[in-house]
Tab-separated table of C-alpha atoms and ligand atoms in Angstrom:
chain	number	residue	atom	x	y	z
A	1113	MET	CA	0.000	0.000	0.000
A	1114	ASN	CA	1.534	3.357	-0.916
A	1115	ARG	CA	1.184	6.702	0.875
A	1116	ARG	CA	-1.610	7.969	-1.345
A	1117	GLU	CA	-3.719	4.835	-0.916
A	1118	ASN	CA	-3.613	4.760	2.851
A	1119	GLY	CA	-4.380	8.356	3.737
A	1120	GLY	CA	-0.792	9.662	3.702
A	1121	ASP	CA	0.519	7.412	6.450
A	1122	PRO	CA	2.975	4.825	5.135
A	1123	VAL	CA	2.593	2.476	8.082
A	1124	ILE	CA	-1.131	1.881	8.505
A	1125	ARG	CA	-1.337	-1.899	8.331
A	1126	ASP	CA	-5.085	-2.236	8.913
A	1127	PRO	CA	-6.876	-1.449	5.613
A	1128	LYS	CA	-10.034	-0.386	7.483
A	1129	LEU	CA	-7.981	2.196	9.384
A	1130	ALA	CA	-6.429	3.407	6.158
A	1131	ALA	CA	-9.930	4.034	4.811
A	1132	ILE	CA	-10.820	5.854	8.051
A	1133	ALA	CA	-7.699	8.017	7.728
A	1134	ARG	CA	-8.758	8.993	4.210
A	1135	LYS	CA	-12.274	9.867	5.385
A	1136	VAL	CA	-10.937	11.957	8.272
A	1137	ASP	CA	-8.544	13.773	5.928
A	1138	ALA	CA	-11.435	14.528	3.592
A	1139	GLY	CA	-13.590	15.790	6.495
A	1140	GLU	CA	-16.101	12.963	6.001
A	1141	ARG	CA	-18.138	11.748	8.940
A	1142	LEU	CA	-17.439	8.242	10.282
A	1143	ASP	CA	-20.250	5.674	10.525
A	1144	LEU	CA	-21.008	2.666	12.740
A	1145	GLU	CA	-18.693	0.344	10.770
A	1146	ASP	CA	-15.811	2.820	11.062
A	1147	GLY	CA	-16.365	3.135	14.800
A	1148	LEU	CA	-16.308	-0.645	15.187
A	1149	ALA	CA	-13.098	-0.821	13.150
A	1150	CYS	CA	-11.484	1.619	15.609
A	1151	LEU	CA	-12.453	-0.578	18.573
A	1152	GLU	CA	-11.435	-3.818	16.861
A	1153	THR	CA	-8.163	-2.839	15.201
A	1154	ARG	CA	-4.907	-4.394	16.304
A	1155	ASP	CA	-3.015	-1.519	14.672
A	1156	LEU	CA	-3.122	0.512	17.866
A	1157	PHE	CA	-0.404	3.028	17.067
A	1158	ALA	CA	-1.832	3.856	13.655
A	1159	LEU	CA	-5.213	4.466	15.314
A	1160	GLY	CA	-3.485	6.712	17.847
A	1161	ARG	CA	-1.822	8.749	15.094
A	1162	ILE	CA	-5.102	9.239	13.227
A	1163	ALA	CA	-6.946	10.280	16.403
A	1164	ASP	CA	-4.065	12.509	17.506
A	1165	ALA	CA	-4.114	14.273	14.129
A	1166	ALA	CA	-7.870	14.852	14.578
A	1167	ALA	CA	-7.273	16.242	18.089
A	1168	ARG	CA	-4.485	18.498	16.804
A	1169	ARG	CA	-6.844	19.944	14.204
A	1170	LYS	CA	-9.095	21.039	17.100
A	1171	SER	CA	-6.583	21.993	19.788
A	1172	GLY	CA	-3.096	22.006	18.264
A	1173	ASP	CA	-0.689	20.599	20.812
A	1174	ARG	CA	-2.666	22.043	23.716
A	1175	VAL	CA	-4.028	19.868	26.519
A	1176	TYR	CA	-6.455	21.493	28.942
A	1177	TYR	CA	-6.600	21.009	32.683
A	1178	VAL	CA	-8.489	22.689	35.497
A	1179	LEU	CA	-7.767	23.401	39.147
A	1180	ASN	CA	-10.934	21.938	40.586
A	1181	ARG	CA	-12.509	20.171	43.500
A	1182	GLN	CA	-15.297	17.637	43.494
A	1183	LEU	CA	-18.106	17.948	45.985
A	1184	ASN	CA	-20.409	14.985	46.577
A	1185	PRO	CA	-22.855	16.302	49.214
A	1186	THR	CA	-24.261	12.873	50.042
A	1187	ASN	CA	-24.044	9.301	48.817
A	1188	LEU	CA	-27.489	8.382	50.111
A	1189	CYS	CA	-29.359	7.412	46.990
A	1190	VAL	CA	-32.756	5.944	46.204
A	1191	LEU	CA	-31.336	4.172	43.155
A	1192	ARG	CA	-29.491	0.855	43.107
A	1193	CYS	CA	-27.447	0.911	39.894
A	1194	LYS	CA	-25.546	-2.359	39.588
A	1195	PHE	CA	-22.245	-0.675	38.641
A	1196	CYS	CA	-22.198	1.836	41.502
A	1197	ASP	CA	-20.220	1.424	44.742
A	1198	PHE	CA	-20.803	5.025	45.758
A	1199	ALA	CA	-24.528	4.880	46.563
A	1200	ALA	CA	-25.616	3.989	50.107
A	1201	ARG	CA	-28.831	3.302	52.005
A	1202	PRO	CA	-29.509	4.918	55.402
A	1203	GLY	CA	-27.625	2.899	58.016
A	1204	ASP	CA	-24.940	1.594	55.635
A	1205	ASP	CA	-21.408	1.892	57.022
A	1206	HIS	CA	-20.217	4.139	54.234
A	1207	ALA	CA	-23.341	6.380	54.136
A	1208	TYR	CA	-22.694	10.080	54.697
A	1209	GLU	CA	-24.376	13.481	54.450
A	1210	LEU	CA	-22.271	16.628	54.459
A	1211	SER	CA	-23.427	19.621	56.496
A	1212	LEU	CA	-23.598	22.954	54.688
A	1213	ASP	CA	-20.296	23.991	56.296
A	1214	GLU	CA	-18.627	20.750	55.224
A	1215	ALA	CA	-19.889	21.273	51.678
A	1216	LEU	CA	-18.677	24.875	51.703
A	1217	ALA	CA	-15.201	23.746	52.696
A	1218	HIS	CA	-14.860	22.358	49.136
A	1219	GLY	CA	-14.979	25.872	47.631
A	1220	GLY	CA	-12.087	28.308	47.552
A	1221	GLU	CA	-10.169	30.989	45.711
A	1222	ASP	CA	-7.548	28.458	44.676
A	1223	ILE	CA	-9.830	26.657	42.195
A	1224	ASP	CA	-11.482	27.490	38.861
A	1225	GLU	CA	-14.270	24.883	38.966
A	1226	ILE	CA	-16.322	23.146	41.608
A	1227	HIS	CA	-17.829	19.918	40.267
A	1228	ILE	CA	-20.881	18.787	42.251
A	1229	VAL	CA	-22.512	15.363	41.895
A	1230	SER	CA	-24.782	13.838	44.512
A	1231	GLY	CA	-26.815	10.781	45.358
A	1232	LEU	CA	-30.610	11.095	45.119
A	1233	HIS	CA	-31.188	11.609	48.828
A	1234	PRO	CA	-34.402	9.945	50.067
A	1235	SER	CA	-35.555	12.929	52.126
A	1236	TRP	CA	-33.593	16.093	51.264
A	1237	PRO	CA	-35.837	18.712	49.695
A	1238	PHE	CA	-34.762	20.422	46.460
A	1239	GLU	CA	-33.956	23.571	48.473
A	1240	ARG	CA	-31.132	21.714	50.228
A	1241	TYR	CA	-29.259	21.259	46.934
A	1242	VAL	CA	-29.948	24.862	45.894
A	1243	GLU	CA	-28.768	26.119	49.286
A	1244	ILE	CA	-25.344	24.522	48.699
A	1245	MET	CA	-24.984	26.349	45.392
A	1246	ARG	CA	-26.142	29.688	46.827
A	1247	ALA	CA	-23.763	29.424	49.786
A	1248	LEU	CA	-20.819	28.695	47.445
A	1249	LYS	CA	-21.807	31.544	45.149
A	1250	ASP	CA	-22.208	34.003	48.049
A	1251	ARG	CA	-18.734	33.210	49.294
A	1252	TRP	CA	-16.947	32.858	45.918
A	1253	PRO	CA	-19.014	34.754	43.330
A	1254	ASP	CA	-16.486	34.123	40.539
A	1255	LEU	CA	-16.159	30.370	41.078
A	1256	PRO	CA	-17.881	28.524	38.195
A	1257	ILE	CA	-20.228	25.802	39.417
A	1258	LYS	CA	-20.452	22.632	37.314
A	1259	ALA	CA	-23.279	20.759	38.911
A	1260	TRP	CA	-25.827	17.966	38.895
A	1261	THR	CA	-26.074	15.226	36.336
A	1262	ALA	CA	-29.298	14.893	34.341
A	1263	VAL	CA	-30.332	12.139	36.789
A	1264	GLU	CA	-30.316	14.626	39.654
A	1265	ILE	CA	-32.150	17.230	37.557
A	1266	ASP	CA	-34.861	14.632	36.868
A	1267	TRP	CA	-34.992	13.869	40.617
A	1268	PHE	CA	-35.368	17.593	41.392
A	1269	THR	CA	-38.379	17.824	39.053
A	1270	ARG	CA	-40.003	15.017	41.017
A	1271	ILE	CA	-39.248	16.196	44.570
A	1272	ALA	CA	-39.991	19.856	43.800
A	1273	LYS	CA	-42.928	19.063	41.477
A	1274	LYS	CA	-41.603	21.466	38.857
A	1275	SER	CA	-40.762	21.192	35.163
A	1276	VAL	CA	-37.207	20.781	33.873
A	1277	ASP	CA	-37.459	24.350	32.631
A	1278	GLU	CA	-38.422	25.702	36.064
A	1279	ILE	CA	-35.712	23.687	37.806
A	1280	PHE	CA	-33.069	25.115	35.482
A	1281	ASP	CA	-34.314	28.670	36.058
A	1282	ILE	CA	-33.824	28.205	39.807
A	1283	LEU	CA	-30.403	26.548	39.416
A	1284	ILE	CA	-29.194	29.209	37.004
A	1285	ALA	CA	-30.265	31.937	39.443
A	1286	ALA	CA	-28.278	30.043	42.116
A	1287	GLY	CA	-25.133	30.092	39.984
A	1288	LEU	CA	-25.176	27.046	37.688
A	1289	ALA	CA	-22.562	27.519	34.932
A	1290	THR	CA	-22.324	24.108	33.310
A	1291	MET	CA	-23.389	20.475	33.827
A	1292	PRO	CA	-21.311	17.308	34.120
A	1293	GLY	CA	-22.030	14.470	31.715
A	1294	GLY	CA	-22.849	11.693	34.156
A	1295	GLY	CA	-25.941	9.517	34.176
A	1296	ALA	CA	-25.592	8.786	30.466
A	1297	GLU	CA	-24.054	5.332	31.149
A	1298	VAL	CA	-24.676	3.533	27.815
A	1299	PHE	CA	-27.512	4.708	25.592
A	1300	SER	CA	-28.888	1.188	25.210
A	1301	ASP	CA	-32.220	-0.081	26.511
A	1302	ARG	CA	-30.681	-3.516	27.014
A	1303	ILE	CA	-28.000	-2.130	29.323
A	1304	ARG	CA	-30.526	-0.007	31.167
A	1305	ARG	CA	-32.768	-3.024	31.806
A	1306	GLU	CA	-29.798	-5.056	33.054
A	1307	LEU	CA	-27.971	-2.469	35.150
A	1308	TYR	CA	-30.171	0.490	36.115
A	1309	PRO	CA	-33.837	-0.320	35.440
A	1310	THR	CA	-35.144	2.213	37.988
A	1311	LYS	CA	-33.077	5.131	36.717
A	1312	MET	CA	-34.758	7.592	34.342
A	1313	GLY	CA	-34.597	6.611	30.669
A	1314	HIS	CA	-32.117	7.799	28.079
A	1315	ASP	CA	-34.691	9.944	26.250
A	1316	ARG	CA	-35.070	11.943	29.445
A	1317	TRP	CA	-31.270	12.397	29.633
A	1318	PHE	CA	-31.400	13.924	26.151
A	1319	GLU	CA	-34.437	16.076	26.957
A	1320	ILE	CA	-32.641	17.523	30.009
A	1321	HIS	CA	-29.401	18.283	28.153
A	1322	ARG	CA	-31.362	19.763	25.235
A	1323	THR	CA	-33.172	22.059	27.684
A	1324	ALA	CA	-29.899	23.035	29.390
A	1325	HIS	CA	-28.370	23.959	26.030
A	1326	ALA	CA	-31.439	25.992	25.058
A	1327	LYS	CA	-31.021	27.930	28.296
A	1328	GLY	CA	-27.365	28.659	27.591
A	1329	ILE	CA	-25.973	26.027	29.976
A	1330	PRO	CA	-23.353	23.887	28.227
A	1331	SER	CA	-22.741	20.336	29.378
A	1332	ASN	CA	-20.669	17.193	28.951
A	1333	CYS	CA	-21.565	13.645	28.012
A	1334	THR	CA	-20.007	10.514	29.520
A	1335	LEU	CA	-19.908	6.866	28.434
A	1336	LEU	CA	-19.513	4.149	31.070
A	1337	TYR	CA	-17.584	1.397	29.279
A	1338	GLY	CA	-15.718	-1.778	30.097
A	1339	HIS	CA	-18.541	-3.849	31.637
A	1340	ILE	CA	-21.266	-5.806	29.820
A	1341	GLU	CA	-21.754	-3.473	26.861
A	1342	THR	CA	-20.858	-4.521	23.313
A	1343	PHE	CA	-18.626	-2.513	20.974
A	1344	GLU	CA	-21.689	-1.776	18.886
A	1345	GLU	CA	-23.467	-0.298	21.911
A	1346	ARG	CA	-20.453	1.936	22.593
A	1347	ILE	CA	-20.435	3.266	19.040
A	1348	ARG	CA	-24.209	3.735	18.891
A	1349	HIS	CA	-23.867	5.794	22.085
A	1350	LEU	CA	-21.381	8.071	20.302
A	1351	ILE	CA	-23.620	8.417	17.257
A	1352	ARG	CA	-26.594	9.324	19.420
A	1353	VAL	CA	-24.809	12.087	21.297
A	1354	ARG	CA	-23.301	13.355	18.035
A	1355	GLU	CA	-26.872	13.880	16.785
A	1356	LEU	CA	-27.787	16.102	19.731
A	1357	GLN	CA	-24.557	18.042	19.304
A	1358	ASP	CA	-25.494	18.654	15.647
A	1359	GLU	CA	-28.786	20.049	16.874
A	1360	THR	CA	-27.649	22.237	19.805
A	1361	GLY	CA	-23.853	22.610	19.764
A	1362	GLY	CA	-24.116	22.728	23.560
A	1363	PHE	CA	-21.658	19.988	24.539
A	1364	LEU	CA	-18.218	21.054	25.711
A	1365	SER	CA	-16.543	17.732	26.240
A	1366	PHE	CA	-16.988	13.986	25.874
A	1367	VAL	CA	-15.798	11.872	28.792
A	1368	PRO	CA	-15.321	8.090	28.461
A	1369	LEU	CA	-15.492	6.654	32.006
A	1370	GLU	CA	-13.742	3.341	32.492
A	1371	TYR	CA	-15.860	1.104	34.711
A	1372	GLN	CA	-14.160	0.450	38.075
A	1373	VAL	CA	-14.846	-3.137	39.051
A	1374	GLY	CA	-14.790	-2.455	42.824
A	1375	THR	CA	-17.220	-4.688	44.715
A	1376	THR	CA	-19.922	-4.577	42.025
A	1377	ARG	CA	-17.869	-6.958	39.849
A	1378	LEU	CA	-19.973	-6.908	36.700
A	1379	VAL	CA	-16.916	-8.357	35.005
A	1380	GLU	CA	-13.810	-10.052	36.362
A	1381	ARG	CA	-11.419	-7.299	35.182
A	1382	GLY	CA	-11.867	-3.748	33.971
A	1383	ALA	CA	-10.990	-2.564	30.464
A	1384	SER	CA	-7.378	-3.067	29.406
A	1385	ALA	CA	-5.230	-0.015	28.685
A	1386	SER	CA	-5.386	-0.716	24.955
A	1387	ASP	CA	-9.187	-1.024	25.040
A	1388	SER	CA	-9.353	2.316	26.855
A	1389	LEU	CA	-7.019	3.929	24.317
A	1390	ARG	CA	-9.123	2.576	21.445
A	1391	THR	CA	-12.264	3.956	23.126
A	1392	VAL	CA	-10.725	7.406	23.547
A	1393	ALA	CA	-9.557	7.359	19.911
A	1394	ALA	CA	-12.955	6.155	18.624
A	1395	SER	CA	-14.636	8.931	20.620
A	1396	ARG	CA	-12.350	11.562	19.112
A	1397	LEU	CA	-12.859	10.285	15.579
A	1398	MET	CA	-16.628	9.691	15.736
A	1399	LEU	CA	-17.403	12.960	17.544
A	1400	ASP	CA	-16.227	15.333	14.842
A	1401	ASN	CA	-18.536	18.021	16.281
A	1402	PHE	CA	-17.110	17.935	19.849
A	1403	ASP	CA	-14.257	20.308	20.679
A	1404	HIS	CA	-12.894	18.245	23.554
A	1405	VAL	CA	-12.416	14.617	24.574
A	1406	LYS	CA	-11.320	14.015	28.138
A	1407	ALA	CA	-8.833	11.483	29.463
A	1408	TYR	CA	-10.335	11.225	32.949
A	1409	TRP	CA	-7.254	10.200	34.918
A	1410	VAL	CA	-9.222	9.176	38.008
A	1411	MET	CA	-10.671	6.153	36.225
A	1412	LEU	CA	-8.007	5.559	33.564
A	1413	GLY	CA	-5.125	5.840	36.011
A	1414	GLU	CA	-2.452	8.484	35.497
A	1415	GLU	CA	-0.304	6.464	33.096
A	1416	THR	CA	-3.060	5.477	30.672
A	1417	ALA	CA	-4.481	9.015	30.861
A	1418	SER	CA	-1.111	10.449	29.882
A	1419	VAL	CA	-0.826	8.043	26.906
A	1420	ALA	CA	-4.442	8.862	25.938
A	1421	LEU	CA	-3.233	12.419	25.265
A	1422	ASN	CA	-1.645	10.894	22.154
A	1423	PHE	CA	-4.828	8.986	21.281
A	1424	GLY	CA	-7.185	11.898	20.709
A	1425	ALA	CA	-7.775	13.334	24.194
A	1426	ASP	CA	-7.045	17.049	24.676
A	1427	ASP	CA	-8.179	17.407	28.290
A	1428	ILE	CA	-7.176	15.616	31.482
A	1429	ASP	CA	-9.791	17.073	33.884
A	1430	GLY	CA	-8.119	18.443	36.988
A	1431	THR	CA	-6.612	18.301	40.409
A	1432	ILE	CA	-9.940	17.133	41.932
A	1433	VAL	CA	-8.409	16.779	45.445
A	1434	GLU	CA	-10.901	14.256	46.771
A	1435	GLU	CA	-12.854	11.967	44.460
A	1436	LYS	CA	-15.426	9.550	45.835
A	1437	ILE	CA	-17.320	7.760	43.028
A	1438	ALA	CA	-14.328	5.874	41.625
A	1439	HIS	CA	-12.572	5.551	44.964
A	1440	PHE	CA	-15.504	3.890	46.696
A	1441	ALA	CA	-15.173	1.497	43.732
A	1442	ARG	CA	-11.523	0.939	44.707
A	1443	ALA	CA	-9.887	2.946	41.920
A	1444	GLU	CA	-6.116	2.691	42.242
A	1445	SER	CA	-5.420	6.282	41.149
A	1446	PRO	CA	-4.527	8.804	43.863
A	1447	VAL	CA	-7.391	10.840	45.381
A	1448	GLY	CA	-6.057	14.073	43.860
A	1449	LEU	CA	-3.157	15.320	41.772
A	1450	THR	CA	-1.022	18.377	42.310
A	1451	GLN	CA	-0.855	20.944	39.545
A	1452	ARG	CA	2.815	20.073	39.121
A	1453	ARG	CA	1.995	16.409	38.571
A	1454	ILE	CA	-0.652	17.277	35.966
A	1455	LEU	CA	1.818	19.505	34.111
A	1456	LYS	CA	4.293	16.626	34.106
A	1457	LEU	CA	1.745	14.133	32.714
A	1458	ILE	CA	0.815	16.556	29.922
A	1459	ARG	CA	4.405	17.441	29.059
A	1460	GLU	CA	5.519	13.824	29.050
A	1461	ALA	CA	2.868	13.274	26.366
A	1462	GLY	CA	4.638	15.952	24.312
A	1463	LYS	CA	1.788	18.461	24.724
A	1464	LYS	CA	1.452	22.005	26.052
A	1465	PRO	CA	-0.570	22.407	29.262
A	1466	VAL	CA	-3.294	25.061	29.234
A	1467	ARG	CA	-5.113	25.904	32.433
A	1468	ARG	CA	-8.824	26.476	31.852
A	1469	ASP	CA	-11.913	27.145	33.926
A	1470	ALA	CA	-15.143	25.119	33.924
A	1471	LEU	CA	-16.236	26.772	30.651
A	1472	TYR	CA	-12.898	26.286	28.859
A	1473	HIS	CA	-11.872	29.922	29.203
A	1474	VAL	CA	-8.088	29.903	28.981
A	1475	LEU	CA	-6.545	31.143	32.238
A	1476	GLU	CA	-2.862	30.328	31.811
A	1477	THR	CA	-0.564	28.801	29.239
A	1478	HIS	CA	2.644	27.175	30.359
A	1479	ASP	CA	5.387	27.701	27.828
A	1480	GLU	CA	8.327	27.060	30.115
A	1481	ASP	CA	9.060	23.410	30.752
A	1482	ASP	CA	10.008	23.365	34.436
A	1483	THR	CA	9.080	19.685	34.869
A	1484	HIS	CA	12.660	18.572	35.324
A	1485	ALA	CA	13.586	21.370	37.689
A	1486	HIS	CA	11.981	19.472	40.565
A	1487	SER	CA	12.791	16.176	42.117
A	1488	VAL	CA	10.365	13.292	41.635
A	1489	SER	CA	9.443	13.319	45.314
A	1490	GLN	CA	8.014	16.814	44.905
A	1491	LEU	CA	5.813	15.806	41.981
B	2570	V47	O1	-22.984	8.579	35.865
B	2570	V47	C1	-20.515	5.250	38.845
B	2570	V47	C2	-20.097	6.835	36.903
B	2570	V47	C3	-20.803	8.964	36.843
B	2570	V47	C4	-18.864	3.904	38.560
B	2570	V47	O2	-18.606	15.733	33.012
B	2570	V47	C5	-18.774	4.916	37.627
B	2570	V47	O3	-16.478	16.133	33.214
B	2570	V47	C6	-16.884	3.992	36.751
B	2570	V47	O4	-20.683	12.571	36.072
B	2570	V47	N1	-16.929	2.966	37.622
B	2570	V47	C7	-20.836	10.277	37.602
B	2570	V47	N2	-17.794	4.974	36.710
B	2570	V47	C8	-19.520	11.027	37.415
B	2570	V47	C9	-19.616	12.110	36.402
B	2570	V47	C10	-18.371	12.682	35.830
B	2570	V47	C11	-17.133	12.213	36.208
B	2570	V47	C12	-16.007	12.820	35.654
B	2570	V47	C13	-16.092	13.857	34.767
B	2570	V47	C14	-17.354	14.311	34.402
B	2570	V47	C15	-17.489	15.457	33.481
B	2570	V47	C16	-18.497	13.719	34.929
B	2570	V47	O5	-19.883	8.093	37.460
B	2570	V47	C17	-22.061	8.161	36.799
B	2570	V47	C18	-21.539	6.798	36.425
B	2570	V47	O6	-21.512	6.633	35.037
B	2570	V47	N3	-19.815	5.725	37.810
B	2570	V47	N4	-19.939	4.128	39.325
B	2570	V47	C19	-17.888	2.873	38.533
B	2570	V47	N5	-17.918	1.843	39.387
């Protein structure tokens, strides 16, 4: 195969990837078969190069990160999703509810995003969730709040007996800037029936994100992969979210979440590093209308996340400080990363770190490589 026939890359061994490279070069949209070829290929490095080229067309050699903290006000939850180690029932050993002061302690002038995700508490009124946002906003008016997955928004409509529209109006007045992409899981009715039959349906997830976008609130979309889903279900998930992005343009970032086996043990072992890298690359290549694909280090682990920055990801999330959802599920990654460590992971991938806020406003670019000026123990 010569250079012209395989999309300009002399060493693409997989002919399906060569065809994908040609399509990407020509700006053609990939279809289900292409997505499957990305997940099935054994030509991992060629896939990485194609996805990296696509990422570079969006972001150059920049990789975004954010100084952030996660706040999970409670893990008490009325749902029993079969993949989740975080949720608790009243009386469970690991159940907790943060007081308002404890929740407030997660804010600060040192961060550019507070990311709030909660359980669906059996008795908290809607006002309790709003109160947390208002208290944060009163204290740190400039701190962008990224809060509540669509599942919580749906819960708020039920406990407050209000429409999605009305709930958003209240949350926006309380300081909502953007929404995380959780609760999407896998857009497959089969998976929903098997793993989270009592959670709201996927159509509702789309309705809520569509409403958020119409109200000027951008959001993310996640994919929970590496459990019982098929490759086809992964790719159909990408195609479905791509359709809403065509319609609204309101998504900021796509976030593949690697299932943490923890005690839920839907499968014996989680996704391999190469499966995760293929999933990141497939996401980048299928989602031609998304600006950002995230390598979420908490679930990928630092090393795979750093490699994923050469497989189509242009964002590594942030410092986080204390993460609970993956760590209750026994994630092996640390509970938080220092800014210095994040800079090192990005630079070791050969990319330029760019500090952003929750809405991807650029706050700082780091041109000087000071990674090696510090000993490993400080990193
Ligand atoms: O929807 C639960 C997932 C999500 C497990 O938008 C698990 O930037 C892996 O929304 N293994 C909530 N995942 C977290 C979330 C999120 C996280 C990071 C970045 C962003 C973003 C959003 O956590 C849930 C569910 O899919 N989850 N249990 C588990 N065992």
